[in-house]
């Protein structure tokens, strides 16, 4: 959430308009403006977005879809007639950022209350400014100096348009924002649209749902303080006919790690609108005179090559524009994490032993999970006391870290900074630091309470603690965990009218800590974990290298979690571990199957290496070596989802390197029906004229000819010998 305060500049507006008009007919001009008709056209390589000012001064949406090149093709908005005394013209006029006021009845983008109870807000165009790929449009209420600046940014090469808004109280009286959204998006009027969205629960995150959009509203949201396992802030809409590789898909993702909401509505006039931003639930944000509020950023794109095209654009955009370091960031190392092996029973000798074994497998980053601090022997004590447990580590962490570094691995450490156990020195010293309503019970989940990070002193405490750890020890990586939802979100030190700012200030302070830590410790990398995938969104992704997709590491379940994850998020950030069997749901899959599932993201190992046989270690060593050979392709290549775990007895995913030189196909057989061959795999994204050397990591190819042309691989396909339950392979193609 940026804090931009750029006042509209009239001269700039005119100059911008002239320059842009003179080049308006050029394909690829990212922002064109027609002064005569007050219409803007925003264009990326994959999409265009147009808006304009109506005769009544309202800024209206005009187009969202495949790229256009000429602003003058776009009709200026005209004033419509009221449809009836029940349905005014605003029902069909598609305002970009409707205030709640006048005759407006659908989901507003902004709703306010003034001190005297007046709640009417009618926003009209005031001015605008174009600068490079940025467009700011200022709106103002018809009477009061309540300003809304709509920020648009275009990523021409990445196919994405970014939107958010700044609300400013320029009056002399306080007001309260009751609801504020980042953007409203409109689809072309019509019927038969279909919504894709991600739902879940702890240990079953990012499950893909697809359903028709009917009249009425569908709400995706979090009320839990964090992004949440239940819904992820991403949507995709198609015309009911899209597939992985064809069809028109409109999609978007909200960058906010607190309470958020996306409402997908179809109006009685066949208008599909998507409005998203801060959740209105328990929301009230007071603005004193002169104060302003920035809304979270909402990114959106359009694909005319189906869901696969939409995902590939998002993945590239994340890698290049969102993740720290962008294109320059290093490939994700193979990590080891101690959690499933040792849970809270960590100590120096045990961790050294695991580190020795992990290093031999080829692990590059050794992460010690929960249990190293305070009186943390189980989940009932210690959170908040971030000093090294002297019984477990008599010499502090230095001995272990030196040992890990000596083995050629980086060291990572688990922390859960936002939480406190009642049984902790921190809580005994600062019971007021927990969010609470005065004299009311403080609910515990996993025996812990949530610190009120909206408070400046709590923020400084957390920053100071992490800064000290990162300064004192050679820590390359924090796994930042967050293991419960908010409750009793009171801030008793503030006036009742101000307390609900907690929802927003908490997230801002959280982001600030990440940003300050990273600035002060430039080599530090961070993983976002919230009991698995409870905090995955484009806001946190600006600040972390990896996310923990789920506490469910069972490989077959993971295929579905990863399928949903891949709709919105890049493989590079998806931390995926190989763990022991039988896993949490009692299922046992072969080690090779577990490895190949995890190798589709940022590979990690989370097994108890002390229990592994020599054969297990050999399989792991081979798999890790193979992963290193293909990881650039997996982490930064284009993903083609060929067969979904939901609809087939096989799952197939193919990754194609950006330079086209390598491709990897992962194929998994879930459960074979007697004598039934696995379906032919038709590859994608290859050069039909090129020849590829084809090899299977475990000798599962039925067609043994090599090299083979791209044309053959894509049209005649590949056949693999996958049999029985949970058989798997990876096929590596090297362009000759
Ligand atoms: C929840 C995380 O998702 C796990 O990976 C592990 O770090 C535990 N917390 C530790 O308490």
XYZ file of C-alpha atoms and ligand atoms in Angstrom:
747
model
C 0.000 0.000 0.000
C 1.959 3.011 -1.221
C 1.548 6.381 0.412
C 1.554 8.517 -2.690
C 0.377 12.059 -2.305
C 0.857 13.585 -5.732
C -1.459 16.520 -6.262
C -2.880 16.678 -9.778
C -0.889 19.101 -11.871
C -2.831 20.887 -14.585
C 0.150 21.802 -16.782
C 1.391 18.202 -16.683
C -2.060 17.052 -17.665
C -2.066 19.217 -20.771
C 1.471 18.367 -21.804
C 0.804 14.710 -21.197
C -2.320 14.897 -23.331
C -0.544 16.583 -26.245
C 2.347 14.164 -26.304
C 0.054 11.233 -26.079
C -2.367 12.472 -28.693
C 0.416 12.885 -31.198
C 1.468 9.286 -30.729
C -1.937 7.878 -30.022
C -2.054 5.804 -33.154
C 1.072 3.882 -32.241
C 0.482 0.293 -31.231
C 1.881 -0.271 -27.802
C 1.524 3.256 -26.422
C 0.821 2.350 -22.823
C -1.490 5.262 -21.952
C -3.360 7.252 -24.584
C -5.712 10.093 -23.821
C -8.221 11.892 -25.983
C -8.592 15.379 -24.574
C -11.561 16.103 -26.838
C -13.571 13.171 -25.547
C -11.927 12.685 -22.164
C -11.226 9.017 -22.774
C -8.154 7.095 -21.636
C -6.855 3.877 -23.147
C -4.367 1.813 -21.150
C -2.601 -0.889 -23.128
C -0.300 -3.795 -22.342
C 0.944 -6.507 -24.663
C -1.948 -8.761 -23.662
C -4.750 -6.363 -22.768
C -6.342 -2.947 -22.918
C -8.435 -1.053 -20.435
C -10.435 2.075 -21.247
C -12.322 4.622 -19.215
C -13.758 8.073 -19.750
C -15.636 10.966 -18.221
C -19.388 10.993 -18.777
C -21.470 14.120 -19.476
C -22.379 14.238 -15.780
C -18.680 14.191 -14.737
C -18.722 10.602 -13.469
C -15.689 8.527 -14.513
C -16.979 5.458 -16.314
C -15.547 2.145 -17.345
C -15.538 1.609 -21.119
C -13.509 -1.461 -22.058
C -11.461 -4.351 -20.635
C -10.182 -7.034 -22.971
C -7.744 -7.827 -25.780
C -5.315 -5.069 -26.810
C -6.598 -2.068 -28.787
C -4.369 0.469 -30.405
C -6.536 3.520 -31.050
C -8.118 5.648 -28.370
C -10.326 7.312 -30.954
C -12.126 4.025 -31.610
C -13.607 4.124 -28.143
C -16.972 5.869 -27.915
C -17.102 8.539 -25.237
C -19.579 7.731 -22.488
C -23.044 9.081 -23.083
C -25.676 9.823 -20.523
C -28.263 7.052 -20.349
C -31.891 7.402 -19.351
C -33.247 6.111 -16.071
C -34.679 2.661 -16.714
C -37.482 3.065 -14.206
C -38.086 4.912 -10.977
C -36.607 1.848 -9.287
C -33.606 1.361 -11.502
C -31.857 4.628 -12.334
C -29.339 5.057 -15.161
C -26.457 4.406 -12.740
C -27.456 0.731 -12.818
C -26.000 0.513 -16.336
C -23.432 3.274 -16.412
C -20.495 1.352 -14.926
C -18.825 3.963 -12.774
C -15.145 3.260 -12.163
C -15.281 4.125 -8.497
C -18.851 4.696 -7.350
C -19.323 6.614 -4.144
C -22.429 5.747 -2.173
C -24.773 8.610 -2.783
C -27.490 9.785 -5.100
C -29.307 6.918 -6.790
C -26.766 4.129 -6.502
C -27.688 0.721 -5.134
C -25.001 -1.751 -6.088
C -21.776 -2.402 -4.210
C -20.083 1.013 -3.743
C -16.350 1.596 -3.873
C -16.563 4.239 -1.149
C -19.061 4.925 1.591
C -18.544 7.584 4.228
C -20.292 9.227 7.179
C -19.748 12.850 8.022
C -19.717 14.130 11.583
C -23.253 15.448 11.246
C -24.627 12.177 9.895
C -24.659 13.223 6.224
C -23.639 10.161 4.202
C -24.207 11.299 0.638
C -21.159 11.161 -1.632
C -21.260 11.848 -5.366
C -17.861 11.793 -7.050
C -17.071 13.769 -10.205
C -13.932 14.129 -12.304
C -11.685 16.996 -11.192
C -8.354 16.552 -13.000
C -5.853 13.946 -14.080
C -2.175 13.416 -14.642
C -0.289 11.019 -16.902
C 3.340 10.241 -16.182
C 4.966 7.408 -18.097
C 2.978 4.286 -17.273
C 1.026 5.949 -14.452
C -2.317 7.653 -14.611
C -3.894 9.455 -11.661
C -7.462 10.668 -11.911
C -8.786 12.958 -9.210
C -12.427 12.923 -8.272
C -14.184 15.198 -5.847
C -17.529 15.181 -4.132
C -20.038 17.561 -5.756
C -20.106 19.743 -2.623
C -17.323 18.905 -0.201
C -13.593 18.754 -0.518
C -13.544 14.979 -0.200
C -11.056 13.835 -2.790
C -10.486 10.447 -4.313
C -7.433 9.863 -6.460
C -7.691 6.804 -8.652
C -4.214 5.443 -9.360
C -3.651 3.323 -12.460
C -0.341 1.848 -13.522
C 0.321 -0.173 -16.645
C 2.949 -2.909 -16.932
C 3.147 -2.995 -20.724
C 5.484 -5.983 -20.980
C 3.742 -7.953 -18.263
C 0.119 -7.626 -19.324
C -1.053 -6.243 -16.012
C -2.933 -3.102 -14.958
C -2.669 -1.960 -11.355
C -5.291 0.031 -9.502
C -5.825 1.539 -6.094
C -7.218 4.731 -4.616
C -6.345 7.436 -2.110
C -9.162 8.983 -0.117
C -8.412 12.401 1.349
C -10.466 14.470 3.723
C -9.860 18.046 2.553
C -12.741 19.414 4.634
C -12.514 21.026 8.063
C -14.631 18.310 9.679
C -13.761 14.696 10.524
C -15.394 11.924 8.582
C -15.424 8.157 8.836
C -14.899 5.766 5.968
C -17.364 2.910 6.331
C -16.278 1.053 3.230
C -13.462 1.604 0.791
C -12.449 -0.575 -2.087
C -9.418 -0.615 -4.326
C -11.223 -0.936 -7.629
C -14.364 -2.001 -9.390
C -13.804 -4.038 -12.565
C -16.482 -4.565 -15.212
C -16.814 -7.329 -17.758
C -18.469 -6.839 -21.128
C -22.247 -7.032 -20.561
C -23.517 -10.518 -21.213
C -24.483 -13.826 -19.717
C -22.923 -17.208 -19.196
C -19.890 -16.043 -17.272
C -18.063 -18.468 -15.047
C -16.072 -17.652 -11.917
C -12.878 -19.425 -10.846
C -11.750 -18.881 -7.269
C -9.645 -20.509 -4.578
C -11.031 -21.771 -1.302
C -9.730 -24.022 1.434
C -9.068 -24.660 5.058
C -6.032 -25.457 7.155
C -4.129 -28.295 5.434
C -6.250 -28.024 2.282
C -5.574 -24.580 0.869
C -5.976 -23.186 -2.654
C -8.620 -25.610 -3.889
C -9.810 -24.557 -7.323
C -13.542 -23.881 -7.752
C -15.298 -23.088 -10.984
C -18.989 -22.180 -11.170
C -21.443 -20.169 -13.259
C -22.105 -16.586 -12.237
C -25.781 -15.951 -11.710
C -27.659 -12.864 -10.663
C -26.711 -11.784 -7.176
C -23.446 -11.417 -5.340
C -20.746 -13.876 -4.403
C -18.394 -12.743 -1.662
C -14.816 -13.966 -1.282
C -13.239 -12.594 1.867
C -11.182 -12.812 5.006
C -12.443 -11.576 8.377
C -9.623 -13.263 10.246
C -6.939 -10.568 10.210
C -4.652 -12.428 7.818
C -5.164 -13.411 4.177
C -6.701 -16.705 5.390
C -6.820 -20.322 4.286
C -10.524 -20.088 3.444
C -10.401 -17.820 0.423
C -7.422 -16.487 -1.479
C -7.699 -12.954 -2.935
C -7.666 -14.004 -6.573
C -10.400 -14.416 -9.173
C -10.688 -15.359 -12.827
C -13.796 -15.023 -14.972
C -14.386 -16.552 -18.374
C -17.290 -16.751 -20.716
C -18.101 -20.298 -19.741
C -16.099 -21.708 -22.638
C -12.451 -21.243 -21.632
C -10.043 -24.129 -21.287
C -6.457 -24.300 -20.146
C -5.268 -23.057 -23.546
C -8.147 -21.209 -25.148
C -10.879 -18.750 -24.381
C -11.106 -15.296 -22.884
C -10.226 -14.942 -19.222
C -10.356 -11.797 -17.074
C -8.516 -12.117 -13.801
C -7.199 -10.176 -10.827
C -5.478 -10.434 -7.463
C -5.561 -8.191 -4.449
C -2.355 -7.308 -2.616
C -3.463 -7.292 0.993
C -2.573 -9.556 3.910
C -5.362 -8.456 6.259
C -9.152 -8.405 6.072
C -10.039 -8.195 2.408
C -13.122 -8.746 0.292
C -13.845 -9.368 -3.365
C -17.500 -9.216 -4.409
C -18.504 -10.673 -7.754
C -21.945 -9.463 -8.773
C -24.220 -9.954 -11.706
C -26.822 -7.216 -11.897
C -30.340 -7.618 -13.273
C -29.011 -5.869 -16.395
C -26.479 -8.619 -17.179
C -23.599 -6.602 -15.906
C -20.861 -8.560 -14.143
C -18.834 -6.387 -11.755
C -16.005 -7.271 -9.399
C -15.371 -4.935 -6.480
C -12.473 -5.560 -4.137
C -10.487 -3.975 -1.373
C -10.633 -3.680 2.404
C -13.303 -5.814 4.004
C -16.241 -3.737 5.164
C -16.820 -6.180 8.018
C -16.182 -4.389 11.353
C -14.603 -1.611 9.325
C -14.468 2.065 10.242
C -11.576 4.299 9.367
C -11.791 7.872 10.650
C -10.114 10.632 8.660
C -9.437 13.893 10.404
C -9.163 17.048 8.271
C -6.126 16.698 6.018
C -5.763 12.930 6.556
C -5.850 10.332 3.837
C -6.066 6.574 3.373
C -4.542 4.510 0.578
C -6.339 1.336 -0.393
C -4.543 -1.947 -1.172
C -3.434 -2.531 -4.725
C -5.606 -4.595 -7.030
C -3.816 -6.089 -10.070
C -5.699 -7.386 -13.079
C -5.103 -8.853 -16.503
C -6.806 -10.404 -19.483
C -5.881 -13.501 -21.450
C -7.245 -14.806 -24.708
C -5.373 -18.046 -24.284
C -7.385 -19.522 -21.457
C -6.590 -20.134 -17.817
C -3.078 -21.302 -18.701
C -2.338 -18.034 -20.486
C -3.683 -16.069 -17.514
C -1.504 -18.016 -15.055
C 1.621 -17.718 -17.141
C 1.198 -13.947 -17.342
C 0.648 -13.710 -13.590
C 3.661 -15.911 -12.834
C 5.958 -13.824 -15.024
C 4.567 -10.603 -13.594
C 5.193 -11.831 -10.046
C 8.713 -12.947 -10.840
C 9.597 -9.723 -12.610
C 7.599 -7.050 -10.801
C 6.518 -8.321 -7.413
C 9.109 -10.590 -5.815
C 12.080 -8.956 -4.076
C 14.938 -8.628 -6.542
C 12.647 -9.335 -9.508
C 14.406 -10.912 -12.460
C 17.737 -10.664 -10.684
C 16.687 -12.767 -7.693
C 18.556 -16.027 -7.264
C 17.005 -19.431 -7.929
C 15.500 -20.858 -4.790
C 17.885 -23.173 -2.981
C 16.974 -26.701 -1.913
C 16.106 -26.441 1.762
C 15.782 -28.758 4.700
C 13.287 -27.986 7.485
C 13.356 -29.719 10.852
C 9.673 -29.415 11.814
C 8.228 -32.772 10.857
C 11.387 -34.568 12.021
C 11.801 -33.066 15.471
C 8.788 -30.803 16.189
C 9.683 -28.905 19.392
C 12.497 -31.284 20.379
C 15.308 -29.305 18.824
C 18.783 -29.168 20.353
C 22.266 -28.571 19.063
C 23.347 -32.201 18.760
C 20.138 -33.280 17.013
C 20.165 -30.399 14.553
C 23.849 -30.963 13.757
C 23.123 -34.572 12.992
C 20.268 -33.639 10.652
C 22.423 -30.957 9.032
C 25.203 -33.474 8.324
C 22.736 -35.762 6.607
C 20.977 -32.961 4.733
C 24.266 -31.608 3.372
C 25.156 -35.037 1.976
C 21.891 -35.079 0.015
C 22.731 -31.766 -1.639
C 20.618 -29.445 0.548
C 21.664 -25.784 0.344
C 19.664 -24.093 3.110
C 19.118 -25.667 6.527
C 16.141 -24.257 8.444
C 15.610 -24.903 12.133
C 11.897 -24.681 12.886
C 9.942 -24.114 16.107
C 11.280 -24.953 19.587
C 14.674 -23.186 19.845
C 13.691 -20.285 22.129
C 12.288 -19.491 25.584
C 10.505 -22.351 27.344
C 9.253 -23.698 24.064
C 8.911 -27.439 24.659
C 5.403 -27.581 23.260
C 2.900 -25.068 21.974
C 1.794 -23.978 25.454
C 4.737 -21.723 26.314
C 7.498 -19.502 25.070
C 6.056 -17.505 22.173
C 7.231 -13.948 22.682
C 10.479 -14.896 24.447
C 12.882 -14.741 21.542
C 16.046 -15.663 23.396
C 17.857 -18.920 22.709
C 16.884 -21.733 25.080
C 20.054 -22.338 27.119
C 19.303 -26.013 27.836
C 18.888 -26.813 24.166
C 21.676 -24.558 22.917
C 24.158 -23.918 25.750
C 26.451 -21.951 23.384
C 23.682 -19.983 21.737
C 23.027 -20.585 18.054
C 26.523 -19.783 16.851
C 27.849 -23.326 17.196
C 25.047 -24.772 15.108
C 25.121 -22.012 12.510
C 28.898 -22.311 12.080
C 28.482 -26.037 11.682
C 25.768 -25.599 9.051
C 27.825 -22.974 7.210
C 30.861 -25.256 7.433
C 28.853 -27.894 5.592
C 28.332 -25.398 2.786
C 24.702 -24.591 3.656
C 23.000 -21.336 4.619
C 21.109 -21.209 7.888
C 17.445 -20.331 8.346
C 15.436 -19.837 11.521
C 11.741 -20.123 12.363
C 10.054 -17.202 14.132
C 6.462 -16.312 14.947
C 6.830 -12.665 15.931
C 3.189 -11.595 16.085
C 2.174 -14.029 18.811
C 2.499 -14.609 22.515
C 1.720 -17.475 24.866
C 0.160 -16.555 28.220
C 3.062 -18.527 29.691
C 5.807 -16.201 28.511
C 7.884 -13.441 30.049
C 6.671 -11.078 27.344
C 3.017 -11.540 28.233
C 3.727 -11.275 31.946
C 5.514 -7.968 31.292
C 3.104 -6.554 28.691
C -0.378 -8.035 28.964
C -1.653 -4.834 27.342
C 0.209 -5.622 24.095
C -2.324 -8.255 23.130
C -5.346 -7.132 21.119
C -8.264 -7.183 23.542
C -11.489 -5.609 24.680
C -11.072 -4.261 28.190
C -12.186 -6.670 30.934
C -13.309 -9.264 28.399
C -11.874 -12.766 27.933
C -8.936 -13.126 25.552
C -9.596 -16.177 23.426
C -6.680 -18.459 22.779
C -6.127 -20.589 19.708
C -3.197 -23.026 19.772
C -2.686 -21.596 23.282
C -1.624 -18.247 21.904
C -2.827 -14.659 21.606
C -2.193 -12.057 18.921
C -0.060 -9.030 19.719
C -1.587 -5.755 18.629
C 0.944 -4.974 15.948
C -0.995 -1.816 15.091
C 0.660 -0.312 18.192
C 3.930 1.486 17.515
C 5.636 -0.002 20.606
C 4.760 -3.554 19.579
C 6.003 -2.885 16.073
C 9.312 -1.575 17.413
C 9.671 -4.532 19.772
C 9.192 -7.007 16.931
C 11.472 -5.161 14.564
C 14.141 -4.858 17.285
C 13.972 -8.559 18.116
C 14.342 -9.685 14.507
C 16.967 -7.064 13.731
C 18.994 -8.286 16.707
C 18.759 -11.925 15.656
C 19.709 -11.091 12.067
C 22.591 -8.905 13.268
C 23.932 -11.304 15.875
C 23.862 -14.500 13.833
C 24.596 -15.441 10.260
C 20.928 -15.989 9.445
C 20.140 -16.049 5.738
C 16.448 -16.869 6.026
C 13.579 -16.357 8.422
C 10.590 -18.600 8.202
C 7.989 -16.111 9.495
C 5.005 -18.016 10.839
C 1.584 -16.791 12.018
C -0.509 -19.504 13.565
C -3.908 -18.194 14.459
C -6.743 -15.943 13.388
C -7.467 -12.686 15.231
C -10.061 -12.453 17.958
C -11.286 -9.625 20.211
C -9.608 -7.033 17.936
C -9.829 -4.230 20.513
C -7.340 -1.425 21.010
C -8.489 -0.067 24.377
C -5.882 2.697 24.497
C -7.619 4.476 21.612
C -10.971 6.267 21.495
C -13.818 3.949 20.514
C -14.127 5.720 17.164
C -10.500 4.985 16.274
C -10.142 1.398 17.445
C -11.134 -0.256 14.196
C -8.121 1.256 12.487
C -6.398 -1.795 13.949
C -7.369 -3.920 10.935
C -5.463 -1.650 8.570
C -2.613 -0.408 10.773
C -1.690 -3.959 11.766
C -0.979 -4.891 8.160
C 0.814 -1.638 7.409
C 3.120 -2.169 10.383
C 3.669 -5.775 9.416
C 4.768 -4.665 5.945
C 6.935 -1.941 7.452
C 8.827 -4.473 9.577
C 9.518 -6.664 6.553
C 10.643 -3.638 4.547
C 12.941 -2.279 7.263
C 14.456 -5.667 7.983
C 15.166 -6.304 4.340
C 16.659 -2.845 3.881
C 18.950 -3.302 6.873
C 19.916 -6.902 6.085
C 20.013 -7.021 2.288
C 20.973 -10.711 2.090
C 18.153 -11.790 4.379
C 15.399 -13.837 2.743
C 11.994 -14.510 4.252
C 9.343 -17.207 3.931
C 5.728 -16.334 4.634
C 3.946 -19.074 6.522
C 0.659 -18.867 8.329
C -0.060 -22.374 9.542
C 0.628 -23.317 5.918
C -1.002 -21.135 3.265
C -2.803 -18.584 5.436
C -0.808 -15.616 4.192
C -0.292 -15.842 0.458
C -1.141 -12.730 -1.534
C 0.578 -10.171 -3.720
C 1.081 -7.810 -0.755
C 3.258 -10.206 1.223
C 4.903 -11.491 -1.956
C 6.562 -8.109 -2.430
C 8.450 -8.890 0.749
C 9.236 -12.608 0.743
C 11.069 -15.143 -1.408
C 8.874 -18.132 -0.628
C 5.561 -19.079 0.896
C 4.586 -22.252 2.669
C 1.634 -23.460 0.629
C 0.229 -25.891 3.190
C 0.983 -27.861 6.326
C -0.378 -30.789 4.398
C 2.729 -32.334 2.855
C 0.956 -35.503 1.711
C 1.978 -35.741 -1.922
C -1.354 -36.741 -3.486
C -3.339 -34.072 -1.607
C -0.599 -31.678 -2.519
C -1.258 -32.132 -6.242
C -4.632 -30.451 -5.833
C -3.266 -27.754 -3.519
C -0.526 -27.017 -6.033
C -2.947 -26.965 -8.950
C -4.974 -24.222 -7.261
C -1.859 -22.401 -6.107
C -0.526 -22.336 -9.663
C -3.623 -20.534 -10.947
C -2.450 -17.393 -9.204
C 1.108 -17.855 -7.981
C 4.487 -18.718 -9.474
C 6.239 -22.050 -8.869
C 9.359 -20.254 -7.708
C 7.732 -19.072 -4.489
C 6.000 -22.342 -3.643
C 8.012 -24.057 -0.950
C 7.317 -27.800 -1.202
C 8.806 -30.469 1.058
C 9.276 -34.180 0.794
C 8.200 -35.744 4.091
C 7.798 -39.200 5.602
C 4.967 -41.692 5.141
C 2.415 -42.659 6.189
C 1.613 -38.986 6.184
C -0.940 -36.985 8.161
C -3.899 -38.549 6.378
C -2.466 -42.062 6.606
C -1.545 -42.369 2.937
C 1.773 -43.815 1.780
C 3.243 -42.887 -1.569
C 6.674 -43.899 -2.914
C 9.582 -41.561 -2.202
C 10.058 -40.849 -5.919
C 6.403 -39.754 -6.184
C 6.861 -37.442 -3.181
C 10.001 -35.953 -4.677
C 8.491 -35.374 -8.099
C 5.453 -33.640 -6.581
C 7.698 -31.331 -4.530
C 10.073 -30.706 -7.442
C 7.320 -28.705 -9.151
C 8.018 -25.794 -6.811
C 10.925 -24.696 -4.609
C 12.078 -28.117 -3.434
C 12.584 -28.833 0.246
C 13.012 -31.882 2.425
C 11.148 -32.109 5.712
C 11.614 -35.782 6.554
C 13.300 -37.349 9.556
C 16.605 -38.194 7.886
C 17.621 -40.324 10.857
C 15.001 -42.846 9.804
C 15.929 -42.982 6.144
C 17.477 -46.124 4.669
C 20.533 -45.972 2.452
C 18.265 -46.473 -0.528
C 16.083 -43.522 0.551
C 19.157 -41.318 0.800
C 20.341 -42.449 -2.607
C 16.957 -41.723 -4.200
C 16.963 -38.317 -2.513
C 20.505 -37.499 -3.642
C 19.651 -38.394 -7.231
C 16.396 -36.458 -7.163
C 18.022 -33.362 -5.684
C 20.754 -33.499 -8.334
C 18.068 -33.787 -11.036
C 16.174 -30.907 -9.482
C 19.250 -28.690 -9.657
C 19.491 -29.494 -13.348
C 15.887 -28.463 -14.047
C 15.142 -25.910 -11.363
C 15.562 -22.815 -13.511
C 13.021 -24.254 -15.919
C 10.597 -25.093 -13.096
C 11.086 -21.899 -11.137
C 11.140 -19.396 -13.987
C 9.696 -21.211 -17.000
C 6.197 -21.259 -18.471
C 3.792 -23.696 -16.861
C 1.324 -25.730 -18.943
C -1.197 -27.676 -16.877
C -1.865 -30.629 -19.125
C -3.964 -32.910 -16.923
C -5.702 -31.870 -13.721
C -5.694 -34.044 -10.585
C -9.426 -33.369 -10.282
C -10.609 -34.849 -13.512
C -8.144 -37.531 -14.529
C -6.384 -40.567 -13.149
C -3.170 -38.761 -14.049
C -1.836 -35.319 -13.272
C 0.540 -33.819 -15.826
C 2.329 -30.479 -15.703
C 4.891 -29.231 -18.174
C 7.408 -26.427 -17.660
C 9.187 -24.777 -20.591
C 12.322 -22.697 -19.992
C 12.094 -19.060 -21.067
C 14.892 -19.592 -23.612
C 13.113 -22.699 -24.933
C 16.166 -24.893 -24.447
C 14.739 -27.202 -21.810
C 11.337 -28.511 -20.888
C 10.277 -30.804 -18.052
C 7.110 -32.856 -17.906
C 5.943 -34.227 -14.560
C 3.434 -37.064 -14.800
C 1.670 -38.777 -11.901
C -0.614 -41.782 -12.020
C -2.984 -41.734 -9.092
C -4.605 -45.117 -9.353
C -4.590 -47.385 -12.374
C -7.587 -49.386 -13.442
C -6.479 -52.881 -14.419
C -4.776 -52.978 -17.807
C -5.610 -49.391 -18.650
C -2.750 -47.421 -20.175
C -1.981 -43.881 -19.054
C -3.304 -41.383 -21.585
C -0.980 -39.941 -24.231
C 0.595 -36.674 -23.108
C 0.394 -33.944 -25.738
C 3.153 -31.474 -24.980
C 2.890 -27.736 -25.372
C 5.035 -24.677 -25.779
C 7.737 -26.375 -27.875
C 9.249 -25.286 -31.170
C 7.677 -27.586 -33.745
C 10.723 -27.395 -36.036
C 13.254 -28.148 -33.296
C 14.531 -31.543 -32.179
C 14.501 -32.521 -28.535
C 16.469 -35.160 -26.716
C 13.938 -36.955 -24.519
C 14.766 -38.767 -21.284
C 12.763 -39.997 -18.319
C 14.373 -39.676 -14.874
C 13.261 -43.185 -13.975
C 13.002 -44.932 -17.295
C 9.230 -44.711 -17.774
C 9.094 -43.764 -21.424
C 7.202 -46.164 -23.674
C 8.304 -44.413 -26.860
C 12.045 -44.640 -26.851
C 12.970 -42.712 -29.985
C 15.138 -39.654 -29.415
C 15.652 -36.954 -30.563
C 12.061 -36.151 -31.485
C 10.652 -33.055 -33.144
C 8.534 -30.527 -31.263
C 5.810 -31.130 -33.844
C 5.687 -34.836 -32.998
C 5.761 -34.258 -29.254
C 2.913 -31.762 -29.442
C 0.773 -33.586 -32.042
C 1.456 -37.301 -31.604
C 2.460 -36.904 -27.949
C 4.428 -38.989 -25.487
C 3.427 -42.264 -23.886
C 4.609 -43.212 -20.439
C 4.537 -46.473 -18.580
C 2.821 -45.461 -15.330
C 1.204 -48.356 -13.531
C -0.484 -49.238 -10.276
C -1.008 -46.628 -7.561
C 1.061 -43.479 -7.237
C 3.492 -44.135 -10.031
C 5.298 -41.095 -11.432
C 7.974 -39.783 -13.724
C 9.648 -36.635 -14.939
C 10.628 -36.345 -18.561
C 13.382 -33.923 -19.429
C 13.578 -32.535 -22.949
C 16.734 -30.794 -24.102
C 16.575 -28.866 -27.345
C 19.291 -30.006 -29.757
C 3.001 -24.117 11.455
C 3.853 -24.259 10.224
O 3.058 -24.283 9.082
C 4.712 -25.499 10.353
O 5.452 -25.703 9.182
C 5.607 -25.343 11.550
O 6.488 -24.283 11.340
C 4.764 -25.108 12.799
N 3.846 -24.014 12.607
C 5.638 -24.816 13.988
O 4.927 -24.513 15.111
